[in-house]
Tab-separated table of C-alpha atoms and ligand atoms in Angstrom:
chain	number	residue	atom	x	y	z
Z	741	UNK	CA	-2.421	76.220	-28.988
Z	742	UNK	CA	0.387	74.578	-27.120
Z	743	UNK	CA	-0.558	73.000	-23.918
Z	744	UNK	CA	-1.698	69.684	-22.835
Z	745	UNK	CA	-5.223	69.001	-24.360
Z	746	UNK	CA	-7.423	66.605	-24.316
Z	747	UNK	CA	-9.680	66.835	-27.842
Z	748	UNK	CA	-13.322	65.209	-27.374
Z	749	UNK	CA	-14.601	64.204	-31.143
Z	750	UNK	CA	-18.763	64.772	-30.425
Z	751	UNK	CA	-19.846	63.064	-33.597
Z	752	UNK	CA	-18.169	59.931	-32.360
Z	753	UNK	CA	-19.755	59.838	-29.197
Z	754	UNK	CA	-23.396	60.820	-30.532
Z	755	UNK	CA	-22.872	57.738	-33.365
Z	756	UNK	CA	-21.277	55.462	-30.729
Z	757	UNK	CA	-24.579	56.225	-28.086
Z	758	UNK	CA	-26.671	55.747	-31.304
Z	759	UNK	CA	-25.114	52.157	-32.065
Z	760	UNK	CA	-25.682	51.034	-28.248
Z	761	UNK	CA	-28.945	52.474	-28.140
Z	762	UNK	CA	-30.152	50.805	-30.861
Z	763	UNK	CA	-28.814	47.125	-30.362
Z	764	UNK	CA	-30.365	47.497	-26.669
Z	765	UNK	CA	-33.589	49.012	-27.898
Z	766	UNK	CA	-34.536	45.705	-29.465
Z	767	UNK	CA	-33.930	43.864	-25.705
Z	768	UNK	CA	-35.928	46.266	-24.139
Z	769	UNK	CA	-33.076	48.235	-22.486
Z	770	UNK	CA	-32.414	51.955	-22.331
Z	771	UNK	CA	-29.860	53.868	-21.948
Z	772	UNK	CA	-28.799	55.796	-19.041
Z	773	UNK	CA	-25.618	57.863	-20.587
Z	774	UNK	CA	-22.390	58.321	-18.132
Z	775	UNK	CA	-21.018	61.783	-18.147
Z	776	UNK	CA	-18.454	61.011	-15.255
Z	777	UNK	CA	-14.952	60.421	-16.795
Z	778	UNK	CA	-16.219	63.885	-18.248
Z	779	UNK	CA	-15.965	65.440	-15.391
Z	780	UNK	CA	-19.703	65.981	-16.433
Z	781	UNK	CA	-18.745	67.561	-19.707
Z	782	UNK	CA	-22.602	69.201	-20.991
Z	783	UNK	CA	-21.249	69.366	-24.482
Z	784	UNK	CA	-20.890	65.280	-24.228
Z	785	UNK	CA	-24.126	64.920	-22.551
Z	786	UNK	CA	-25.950	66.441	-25.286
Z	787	UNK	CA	-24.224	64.339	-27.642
Z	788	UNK	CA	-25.148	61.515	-25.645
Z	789	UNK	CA	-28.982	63.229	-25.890
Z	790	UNK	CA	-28.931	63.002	-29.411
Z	791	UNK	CA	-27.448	59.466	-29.780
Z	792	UNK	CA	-30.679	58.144	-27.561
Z	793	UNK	CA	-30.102	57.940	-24.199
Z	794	UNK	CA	-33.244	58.585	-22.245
Z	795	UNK	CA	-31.844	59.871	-19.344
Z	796	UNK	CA	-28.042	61.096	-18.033
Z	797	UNK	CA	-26.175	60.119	-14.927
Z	798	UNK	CA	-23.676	60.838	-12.786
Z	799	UNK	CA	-22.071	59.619	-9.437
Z	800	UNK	CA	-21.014	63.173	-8.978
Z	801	UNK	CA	-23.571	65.878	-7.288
Z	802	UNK	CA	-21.142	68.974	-8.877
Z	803	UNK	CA	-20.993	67.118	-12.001
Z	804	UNK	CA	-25.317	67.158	-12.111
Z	805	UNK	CA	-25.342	70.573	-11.276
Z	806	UNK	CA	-22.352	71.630	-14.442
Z	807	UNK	CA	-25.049	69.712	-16.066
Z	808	UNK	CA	-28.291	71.678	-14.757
Z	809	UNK	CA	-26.482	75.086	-15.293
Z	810	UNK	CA	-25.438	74.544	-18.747
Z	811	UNK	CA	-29.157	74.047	-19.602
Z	812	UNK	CA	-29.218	70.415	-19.738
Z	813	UNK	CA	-33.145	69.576	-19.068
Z	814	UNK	CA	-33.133	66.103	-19.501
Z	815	UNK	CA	-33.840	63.502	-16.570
Z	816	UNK	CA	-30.458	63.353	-14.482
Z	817	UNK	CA	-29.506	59.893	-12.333
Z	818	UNK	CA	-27.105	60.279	-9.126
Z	819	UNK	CA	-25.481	57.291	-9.440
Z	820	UNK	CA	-23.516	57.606	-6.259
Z	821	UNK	CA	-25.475	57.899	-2.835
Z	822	UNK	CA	-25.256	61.782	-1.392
Z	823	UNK	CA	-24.312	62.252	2.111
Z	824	UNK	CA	-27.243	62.949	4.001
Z	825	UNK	CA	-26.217	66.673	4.131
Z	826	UNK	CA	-26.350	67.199	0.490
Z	827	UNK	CA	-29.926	65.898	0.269
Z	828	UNK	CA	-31.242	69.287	-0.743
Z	829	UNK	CA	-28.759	69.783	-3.497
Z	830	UNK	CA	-29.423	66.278	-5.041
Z	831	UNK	CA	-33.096	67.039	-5.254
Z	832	UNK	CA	-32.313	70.360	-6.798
Z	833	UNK	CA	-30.703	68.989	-9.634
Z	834	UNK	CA	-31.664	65.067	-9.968
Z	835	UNK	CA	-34.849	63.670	-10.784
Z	836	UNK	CA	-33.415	60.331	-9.448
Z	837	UNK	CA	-30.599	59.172	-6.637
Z	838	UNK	CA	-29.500	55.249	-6.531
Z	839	UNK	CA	-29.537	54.611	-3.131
Z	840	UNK	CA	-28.793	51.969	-0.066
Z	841	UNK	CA	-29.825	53.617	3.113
Z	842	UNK	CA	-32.890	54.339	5.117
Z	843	UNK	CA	-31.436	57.361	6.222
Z	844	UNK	CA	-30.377	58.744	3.112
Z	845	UNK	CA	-34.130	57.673	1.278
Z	846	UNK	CA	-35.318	60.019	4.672
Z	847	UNK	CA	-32.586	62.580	3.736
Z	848	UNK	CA	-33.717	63.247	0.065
Z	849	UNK	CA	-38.035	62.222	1.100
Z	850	UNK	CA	-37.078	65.838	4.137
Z	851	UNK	CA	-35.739	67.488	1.065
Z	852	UNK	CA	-38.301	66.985	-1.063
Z	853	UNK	CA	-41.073	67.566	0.950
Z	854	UNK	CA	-39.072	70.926	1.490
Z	855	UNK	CA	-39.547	72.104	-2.301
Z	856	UNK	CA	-42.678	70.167	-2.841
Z	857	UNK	CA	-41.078	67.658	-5.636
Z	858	UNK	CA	-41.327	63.976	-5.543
Z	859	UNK	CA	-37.838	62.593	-5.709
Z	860	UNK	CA	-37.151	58.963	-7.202
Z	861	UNK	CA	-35.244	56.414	-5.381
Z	862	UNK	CA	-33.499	53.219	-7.139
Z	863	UNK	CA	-32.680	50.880	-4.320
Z	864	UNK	CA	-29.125	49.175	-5.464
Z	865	UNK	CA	-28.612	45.403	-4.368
Z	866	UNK	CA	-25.583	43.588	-3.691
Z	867	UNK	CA	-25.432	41.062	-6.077
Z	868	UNK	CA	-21.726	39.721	-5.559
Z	869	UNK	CA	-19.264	42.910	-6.657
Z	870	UNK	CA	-19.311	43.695	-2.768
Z	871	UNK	CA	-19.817	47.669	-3.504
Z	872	UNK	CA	-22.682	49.764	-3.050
Z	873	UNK	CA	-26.059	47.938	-2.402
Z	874	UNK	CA	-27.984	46.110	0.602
Z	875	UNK	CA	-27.753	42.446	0.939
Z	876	UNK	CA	-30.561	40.424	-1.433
Z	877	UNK	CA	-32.287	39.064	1.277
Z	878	UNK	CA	-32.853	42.867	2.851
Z	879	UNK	CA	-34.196	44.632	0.197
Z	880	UNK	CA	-38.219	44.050	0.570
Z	881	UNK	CA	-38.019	45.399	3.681
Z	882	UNK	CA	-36.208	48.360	2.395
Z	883	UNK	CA	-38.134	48.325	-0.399
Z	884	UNK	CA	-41.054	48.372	1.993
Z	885	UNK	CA	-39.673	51.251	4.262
Z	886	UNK	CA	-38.955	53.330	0.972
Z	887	UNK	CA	-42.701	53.015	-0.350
Z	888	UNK	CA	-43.778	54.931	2.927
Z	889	UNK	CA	-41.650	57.449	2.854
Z	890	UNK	CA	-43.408	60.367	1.769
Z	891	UNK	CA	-41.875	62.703	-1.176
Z	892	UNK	CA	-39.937	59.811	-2.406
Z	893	UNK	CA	-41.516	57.013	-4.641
Z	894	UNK	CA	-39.948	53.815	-5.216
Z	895	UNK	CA	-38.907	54.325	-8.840
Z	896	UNK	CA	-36.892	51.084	-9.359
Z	897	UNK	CA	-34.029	48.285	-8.245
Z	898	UNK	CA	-30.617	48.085	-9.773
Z	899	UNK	CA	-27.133	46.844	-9.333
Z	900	UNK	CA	-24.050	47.332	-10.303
Z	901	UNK	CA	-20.515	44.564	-11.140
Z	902	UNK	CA	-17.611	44.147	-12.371
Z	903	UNK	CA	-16.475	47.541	-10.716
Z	904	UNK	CA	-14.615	46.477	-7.127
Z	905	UNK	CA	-14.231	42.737	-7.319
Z	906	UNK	CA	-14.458	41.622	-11.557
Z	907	UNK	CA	-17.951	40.082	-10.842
Z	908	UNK	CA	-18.975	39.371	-14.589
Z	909	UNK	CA	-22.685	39.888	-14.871
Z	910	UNK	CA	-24.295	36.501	-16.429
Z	911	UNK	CA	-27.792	35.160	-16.760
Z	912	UNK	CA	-27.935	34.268	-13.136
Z	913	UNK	CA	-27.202	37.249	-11.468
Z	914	UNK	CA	-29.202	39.184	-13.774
Z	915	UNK	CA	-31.808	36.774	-12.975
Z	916	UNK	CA	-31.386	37.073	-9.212
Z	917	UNK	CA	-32.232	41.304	-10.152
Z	918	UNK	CA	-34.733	40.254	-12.312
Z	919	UNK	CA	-36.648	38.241	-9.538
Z	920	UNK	CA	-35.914	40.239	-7.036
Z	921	UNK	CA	-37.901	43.245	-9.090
Z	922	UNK	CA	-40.734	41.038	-9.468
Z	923	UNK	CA	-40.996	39.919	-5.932
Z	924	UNK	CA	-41.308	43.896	-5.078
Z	925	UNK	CA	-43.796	44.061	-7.275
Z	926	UNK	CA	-45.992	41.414	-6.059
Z	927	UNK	CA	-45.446	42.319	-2.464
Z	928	UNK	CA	-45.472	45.845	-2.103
Z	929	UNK	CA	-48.379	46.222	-5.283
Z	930	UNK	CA	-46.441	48.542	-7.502
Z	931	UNK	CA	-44.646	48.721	-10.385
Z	932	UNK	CA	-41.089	49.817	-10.746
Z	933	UNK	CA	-40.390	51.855	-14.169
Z	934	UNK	CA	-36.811	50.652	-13.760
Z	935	UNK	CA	-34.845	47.950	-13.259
Z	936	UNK	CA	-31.284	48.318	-14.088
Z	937	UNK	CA	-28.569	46.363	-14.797
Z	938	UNK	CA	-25.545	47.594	-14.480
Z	939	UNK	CA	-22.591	49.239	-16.702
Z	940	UNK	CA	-20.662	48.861	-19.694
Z	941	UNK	CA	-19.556	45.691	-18.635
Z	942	UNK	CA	-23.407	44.348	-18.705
Z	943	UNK	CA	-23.319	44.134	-23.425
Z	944	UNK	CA	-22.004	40.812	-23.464
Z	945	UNK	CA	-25.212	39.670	-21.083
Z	946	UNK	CA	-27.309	41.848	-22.946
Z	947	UNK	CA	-26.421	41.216	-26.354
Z	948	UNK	CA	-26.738	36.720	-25.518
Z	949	UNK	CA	-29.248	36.372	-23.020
Z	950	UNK	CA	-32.844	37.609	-22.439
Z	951	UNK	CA	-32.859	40.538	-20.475
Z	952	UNK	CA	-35.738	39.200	-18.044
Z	953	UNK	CA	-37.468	42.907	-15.995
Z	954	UNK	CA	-34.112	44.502	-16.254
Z	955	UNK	CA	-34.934	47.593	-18.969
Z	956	UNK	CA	-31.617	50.068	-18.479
Z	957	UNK	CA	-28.191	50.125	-18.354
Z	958	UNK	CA	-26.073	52.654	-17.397
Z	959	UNK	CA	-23.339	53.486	-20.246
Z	960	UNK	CA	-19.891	55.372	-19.529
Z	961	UNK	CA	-17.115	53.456	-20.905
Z	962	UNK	CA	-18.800	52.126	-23.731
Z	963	UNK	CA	-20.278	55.238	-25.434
Z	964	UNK	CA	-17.062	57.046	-24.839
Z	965	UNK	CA	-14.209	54.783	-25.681
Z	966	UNK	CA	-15.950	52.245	-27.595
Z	967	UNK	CA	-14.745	49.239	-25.040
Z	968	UNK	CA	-15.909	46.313	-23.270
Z	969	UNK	CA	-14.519	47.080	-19.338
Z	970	UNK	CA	-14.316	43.229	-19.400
Z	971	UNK	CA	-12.018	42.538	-21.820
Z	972	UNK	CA	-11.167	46.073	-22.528
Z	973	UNK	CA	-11.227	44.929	-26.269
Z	974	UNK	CA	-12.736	47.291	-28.787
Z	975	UNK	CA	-16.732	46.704	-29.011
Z	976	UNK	CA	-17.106	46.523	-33.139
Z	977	UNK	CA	-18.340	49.556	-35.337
Z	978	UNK	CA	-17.721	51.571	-32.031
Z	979	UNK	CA	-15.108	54.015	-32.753
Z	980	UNK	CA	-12.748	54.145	-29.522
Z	981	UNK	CA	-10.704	57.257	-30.711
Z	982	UNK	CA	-13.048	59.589	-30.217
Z	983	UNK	CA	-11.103	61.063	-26.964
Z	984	UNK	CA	-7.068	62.386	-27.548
Z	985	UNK	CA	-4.491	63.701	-25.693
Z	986	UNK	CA	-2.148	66.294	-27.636
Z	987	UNK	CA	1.143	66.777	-24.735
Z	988	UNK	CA	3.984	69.284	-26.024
Z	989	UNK	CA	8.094	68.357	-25.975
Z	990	UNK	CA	9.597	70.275	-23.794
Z	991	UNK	CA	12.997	68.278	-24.217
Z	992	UNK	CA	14.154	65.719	-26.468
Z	993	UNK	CA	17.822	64.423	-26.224
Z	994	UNK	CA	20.250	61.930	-26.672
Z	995	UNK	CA	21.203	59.898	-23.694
Z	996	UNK	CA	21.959	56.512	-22.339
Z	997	UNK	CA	19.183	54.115	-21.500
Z	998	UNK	CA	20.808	53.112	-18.345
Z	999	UNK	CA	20.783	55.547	-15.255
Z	1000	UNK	CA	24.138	56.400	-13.529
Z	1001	UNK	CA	25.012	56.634	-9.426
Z	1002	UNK	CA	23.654	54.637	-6.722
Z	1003	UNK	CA	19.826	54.198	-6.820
Z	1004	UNK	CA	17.076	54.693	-3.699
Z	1005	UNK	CA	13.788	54.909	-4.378
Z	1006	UNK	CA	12.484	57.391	-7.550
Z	1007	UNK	CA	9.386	59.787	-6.941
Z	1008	UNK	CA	6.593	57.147	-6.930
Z	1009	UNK	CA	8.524	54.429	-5.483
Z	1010	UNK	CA	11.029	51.501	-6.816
Z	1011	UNK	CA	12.015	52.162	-10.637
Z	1012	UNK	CA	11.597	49.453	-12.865
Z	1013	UNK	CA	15.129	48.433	-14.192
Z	1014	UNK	CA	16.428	49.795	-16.867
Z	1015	UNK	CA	18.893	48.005	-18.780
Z	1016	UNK	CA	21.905	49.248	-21.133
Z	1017	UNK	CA	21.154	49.623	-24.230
Z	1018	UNK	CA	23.026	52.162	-25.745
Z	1019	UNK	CA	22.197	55.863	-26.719
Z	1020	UNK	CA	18.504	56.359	-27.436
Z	1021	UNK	CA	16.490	59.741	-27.738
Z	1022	UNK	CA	14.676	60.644	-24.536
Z	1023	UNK	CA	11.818	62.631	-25.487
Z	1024	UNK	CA	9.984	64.314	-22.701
Z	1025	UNK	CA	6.420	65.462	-22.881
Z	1026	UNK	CA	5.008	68.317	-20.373
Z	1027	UNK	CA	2.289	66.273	-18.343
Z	1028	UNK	CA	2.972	63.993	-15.595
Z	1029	UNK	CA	1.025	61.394	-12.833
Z	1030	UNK	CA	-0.976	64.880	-11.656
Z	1031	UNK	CA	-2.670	65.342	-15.262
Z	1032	UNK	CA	-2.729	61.331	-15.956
Z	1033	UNK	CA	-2.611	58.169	-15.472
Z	1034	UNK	CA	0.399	56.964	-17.797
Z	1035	UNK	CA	-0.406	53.556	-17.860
Z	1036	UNK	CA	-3.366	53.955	-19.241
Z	1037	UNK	CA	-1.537	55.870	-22.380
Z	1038	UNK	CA	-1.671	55.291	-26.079
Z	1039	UNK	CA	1.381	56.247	-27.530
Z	1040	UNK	CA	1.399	56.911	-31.192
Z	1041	UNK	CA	3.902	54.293	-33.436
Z	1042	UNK	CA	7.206	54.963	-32.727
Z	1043	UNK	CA	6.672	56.396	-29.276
Z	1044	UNK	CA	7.085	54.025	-26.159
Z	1045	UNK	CA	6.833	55.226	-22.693
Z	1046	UNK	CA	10.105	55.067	-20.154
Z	1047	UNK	CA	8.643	56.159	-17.362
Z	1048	UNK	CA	6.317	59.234	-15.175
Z	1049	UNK	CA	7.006	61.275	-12.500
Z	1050	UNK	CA	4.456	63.775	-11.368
Z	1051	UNK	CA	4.773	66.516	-14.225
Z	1052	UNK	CA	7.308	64.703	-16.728
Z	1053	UNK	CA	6.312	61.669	-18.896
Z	1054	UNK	CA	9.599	60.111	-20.322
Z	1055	UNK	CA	9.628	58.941	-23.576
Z	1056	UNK	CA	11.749	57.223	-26.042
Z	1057	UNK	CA	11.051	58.483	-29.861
Z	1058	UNK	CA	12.955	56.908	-32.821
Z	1059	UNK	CA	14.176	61.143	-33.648
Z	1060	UNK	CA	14.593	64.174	-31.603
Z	1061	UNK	CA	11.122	65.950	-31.573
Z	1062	UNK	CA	11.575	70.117	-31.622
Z	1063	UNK	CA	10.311	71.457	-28.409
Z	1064	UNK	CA	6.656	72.310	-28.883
Z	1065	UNK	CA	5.834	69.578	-31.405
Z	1066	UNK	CA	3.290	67.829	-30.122
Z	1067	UNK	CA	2.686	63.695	-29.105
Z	1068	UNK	CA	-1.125	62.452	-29.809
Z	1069	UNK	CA	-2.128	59.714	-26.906
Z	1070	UNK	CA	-4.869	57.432	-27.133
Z	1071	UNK	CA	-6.779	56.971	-23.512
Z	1072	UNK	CA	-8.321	54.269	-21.720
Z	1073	UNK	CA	-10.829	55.067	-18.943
Z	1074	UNK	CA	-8.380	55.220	-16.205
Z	1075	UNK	CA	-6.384	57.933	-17.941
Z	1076	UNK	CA	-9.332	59.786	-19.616
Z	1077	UNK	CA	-11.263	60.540	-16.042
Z	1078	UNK	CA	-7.983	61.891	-14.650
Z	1079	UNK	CA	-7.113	63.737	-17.597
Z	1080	UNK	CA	-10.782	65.647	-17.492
Z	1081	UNK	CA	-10.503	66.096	-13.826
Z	1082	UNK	CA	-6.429	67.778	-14.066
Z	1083	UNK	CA	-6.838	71.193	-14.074
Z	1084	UNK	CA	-3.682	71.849	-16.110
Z	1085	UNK	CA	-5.809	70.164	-19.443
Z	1086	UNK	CA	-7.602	71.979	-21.500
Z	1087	UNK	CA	-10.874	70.467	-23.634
Z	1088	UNK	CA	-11.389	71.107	-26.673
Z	1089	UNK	CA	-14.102	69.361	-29.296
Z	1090	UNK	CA	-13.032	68.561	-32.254
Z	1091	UNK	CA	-16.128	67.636	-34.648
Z	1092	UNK	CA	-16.843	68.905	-37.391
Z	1093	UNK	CA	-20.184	71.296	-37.466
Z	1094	UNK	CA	-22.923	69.393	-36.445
Z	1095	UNK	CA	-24.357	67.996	-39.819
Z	1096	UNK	CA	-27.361	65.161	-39.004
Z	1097	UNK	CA	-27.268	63.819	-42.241
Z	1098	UNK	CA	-23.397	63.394	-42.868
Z	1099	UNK	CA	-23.779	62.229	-39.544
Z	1100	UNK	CA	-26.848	59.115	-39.655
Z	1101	UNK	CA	-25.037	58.253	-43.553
Z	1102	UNK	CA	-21.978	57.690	-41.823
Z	1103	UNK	CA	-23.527	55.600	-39.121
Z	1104	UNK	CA	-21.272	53.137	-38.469
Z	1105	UNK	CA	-23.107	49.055	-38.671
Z	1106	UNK	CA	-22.787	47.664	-35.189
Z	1107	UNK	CA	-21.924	43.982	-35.109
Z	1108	UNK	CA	-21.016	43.877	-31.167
Z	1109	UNK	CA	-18.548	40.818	-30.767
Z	1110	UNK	CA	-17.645	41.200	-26.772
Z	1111	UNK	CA	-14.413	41.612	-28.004
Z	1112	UNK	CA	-14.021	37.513	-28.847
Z	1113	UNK	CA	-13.224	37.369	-32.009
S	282	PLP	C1	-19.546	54.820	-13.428
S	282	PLP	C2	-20.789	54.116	-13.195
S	282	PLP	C3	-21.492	53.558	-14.278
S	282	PLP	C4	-20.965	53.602	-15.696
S	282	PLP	O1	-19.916	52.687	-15.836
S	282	PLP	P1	-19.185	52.420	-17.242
S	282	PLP	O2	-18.348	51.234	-17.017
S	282	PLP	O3	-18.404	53.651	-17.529
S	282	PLP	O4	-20.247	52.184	-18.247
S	282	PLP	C5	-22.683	52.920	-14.012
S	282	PLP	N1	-23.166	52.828	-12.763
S	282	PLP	C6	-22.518	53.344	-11.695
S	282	PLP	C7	-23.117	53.192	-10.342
S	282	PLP	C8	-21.317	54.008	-11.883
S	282	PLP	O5	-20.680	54.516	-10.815
């Protein structure tokens, strides 16, 4: 088949969600697997099912619903707040919504009430990434609010870093969530099933401090690329090639390296500067800044990356490549969710036939090093 593809290797993501489910398992921390950069793929979620994870997530409400109509039964998480008008489609499909409003917690408690189900709120705190959340010092009395709403029951607290501002979550802030869950609990008489931490970039707390009340984490990044967001170093005996993009030559020439004429601005702005260095081969590859974000591209040895327009990616190779040969990328996150979400790239999964025991023998040993080694 020649056309830009991404290839999704499921046995790799099942043994990577088994490695991180196991290592938090003895802290006392499910999983919560991230389908997002999947576009809410349901053949990764049910790898992700049989790695461990207790639950799925997504901050998407079309993504939940892929999930729901490809049969998916397990527990799904909205991990973005809906808009108060999609209240009834978010209890159609999620068992849970992380939330920050009053309005929205009456939103989804009108909806429920509307299909008779009980819908579960987690009430997200601000705890320094200046996202999503209410400020610390307002959440009992949201908290409060939320516990007499009817339809919706307070199901837990959580908070989310290190996704606007780099806030690095540490044994204080984790703490702070911790505390903050057990002042709920002693004020408003209840017990929340969840607290939860955060994301990907939440294993280096996990793995070196105690995890206090805080008993998930929500995993994206981590289960699919095998990555630390921190550090964006490889997490040991996680495989991080379990995602490739295959791109077809469409042209692959000799020219010079430096261009020729009087230079304005290129398509996406001010070109970096390109200096003379004789006659290379310009390879170009049929997928652009639409499909990808080329930055965030792998190229094999012997490929570098010149530059991107919107459906071109300009390469140098060290020989001309026939037209229709085809270039194998590595991803990082950036380039992996816009690669699932361009609707010029095809998916296709590339693991072997399911086998569970090839699979457990081959389990990889997990010795998670945050990447500081
Ligand atoms: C995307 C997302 C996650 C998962 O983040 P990763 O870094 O991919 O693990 C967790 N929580 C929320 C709220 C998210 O939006």
């Amino acid at each position: 088949m020649i056309c830009p593809r991404i290839e999704i290797d499921l046995d790799k993501i099942e043994e990577n969600t088994r490695a991180l489910v196991t290592l938090l398992s003895g802290r006392g921390i499910d999983v919560t697997g991230v389908t997002k950069a999947t576009l809410g793929s349901a053949e990764v979620a049910k790898a992700m099912l049989a790695g461990g994870v207790v639950r799925l997530g997504d901050s998407r409400i079309d993504n939940l619903e892929a999930l729901r109509d490809a049969g998916i039964q397990a527990p799904l998480t909205l991990l973005r707040s809906p808009t108060p008008d999609q209240a009834d489609r978010t209890v159609a499909c999620a068992s849970i919504s992380q939330v920050s409003e009053l309005e929205i917690a009456k939103a989804l408690s009108a909806a429920a009430g509307r299909v008779g189900a009980i819908h579960g709120l987690v009430l997200m705190v601000e705890l320094g990434d200046l996202r999503e959340g209410v400020m610390p010092e307002d959440v009992l009395a949201l908290a409060r609010h939320i516990s007499c709403t009817p339809h919706v029951t307070l199901t837990g607290l959580g908070t989310n870093l290190a996704c606007r501002a780099g806030i690095v979550p540490t044994a204080e802030n984790m703490g702070e969530l911790s505390a903050l869950a057990v002042l709920l609990e002693s004020e408003l008489g209840l017990r929340l099933p969840i607290v939860s931490g955060g994301n990907s970039a939440n294993l280096a707390w996990a793995i070196a401090a105690p995890a206090g009340r805080i008993n998930d984490l929500r995993l994206g990044e981590s289960i699919l690329l095998g990555c630390d967001p921190l550090t964006r170093k490889p997490l040991h005996g996680l495989h991080t090639d379990a995602f490739s993009l295959v791109v077809p030559v469409i042209e692959s020439l000799a020219k010079p390296t430096a261009p020729r004429g009087d230079t304005g601005e290129a398509a996406f702005g001010v070109p970096t500067p390109m200096h003379e260095r004789g006659i290379i081969t310009q390879t170009i590859a049929s997928i652009g800044r639409q499909d990808v974000d080329p930055e965030g591209l792998m190229p094999p040895g012997g490929v570098s990356l010149l530059a991107a327009s919107s459906d071109h990616l300009v390469l140098e190779t060290q020989h001309r490549l026939a037209p229709g040969a085809e270039i194998r990328f590595g991803l990082d996150y950036s380039a992996l969710l816009r690669a699932m979400t361009s609707p010029f790239i095809v998916t296709i999964f590339a693991a072997a036939k399911h086998h569970p025991s090839s699979l457990s023998s081959s389990l990889p040993t997990i010795r998670l090093t945050n990447g500081h080694e």
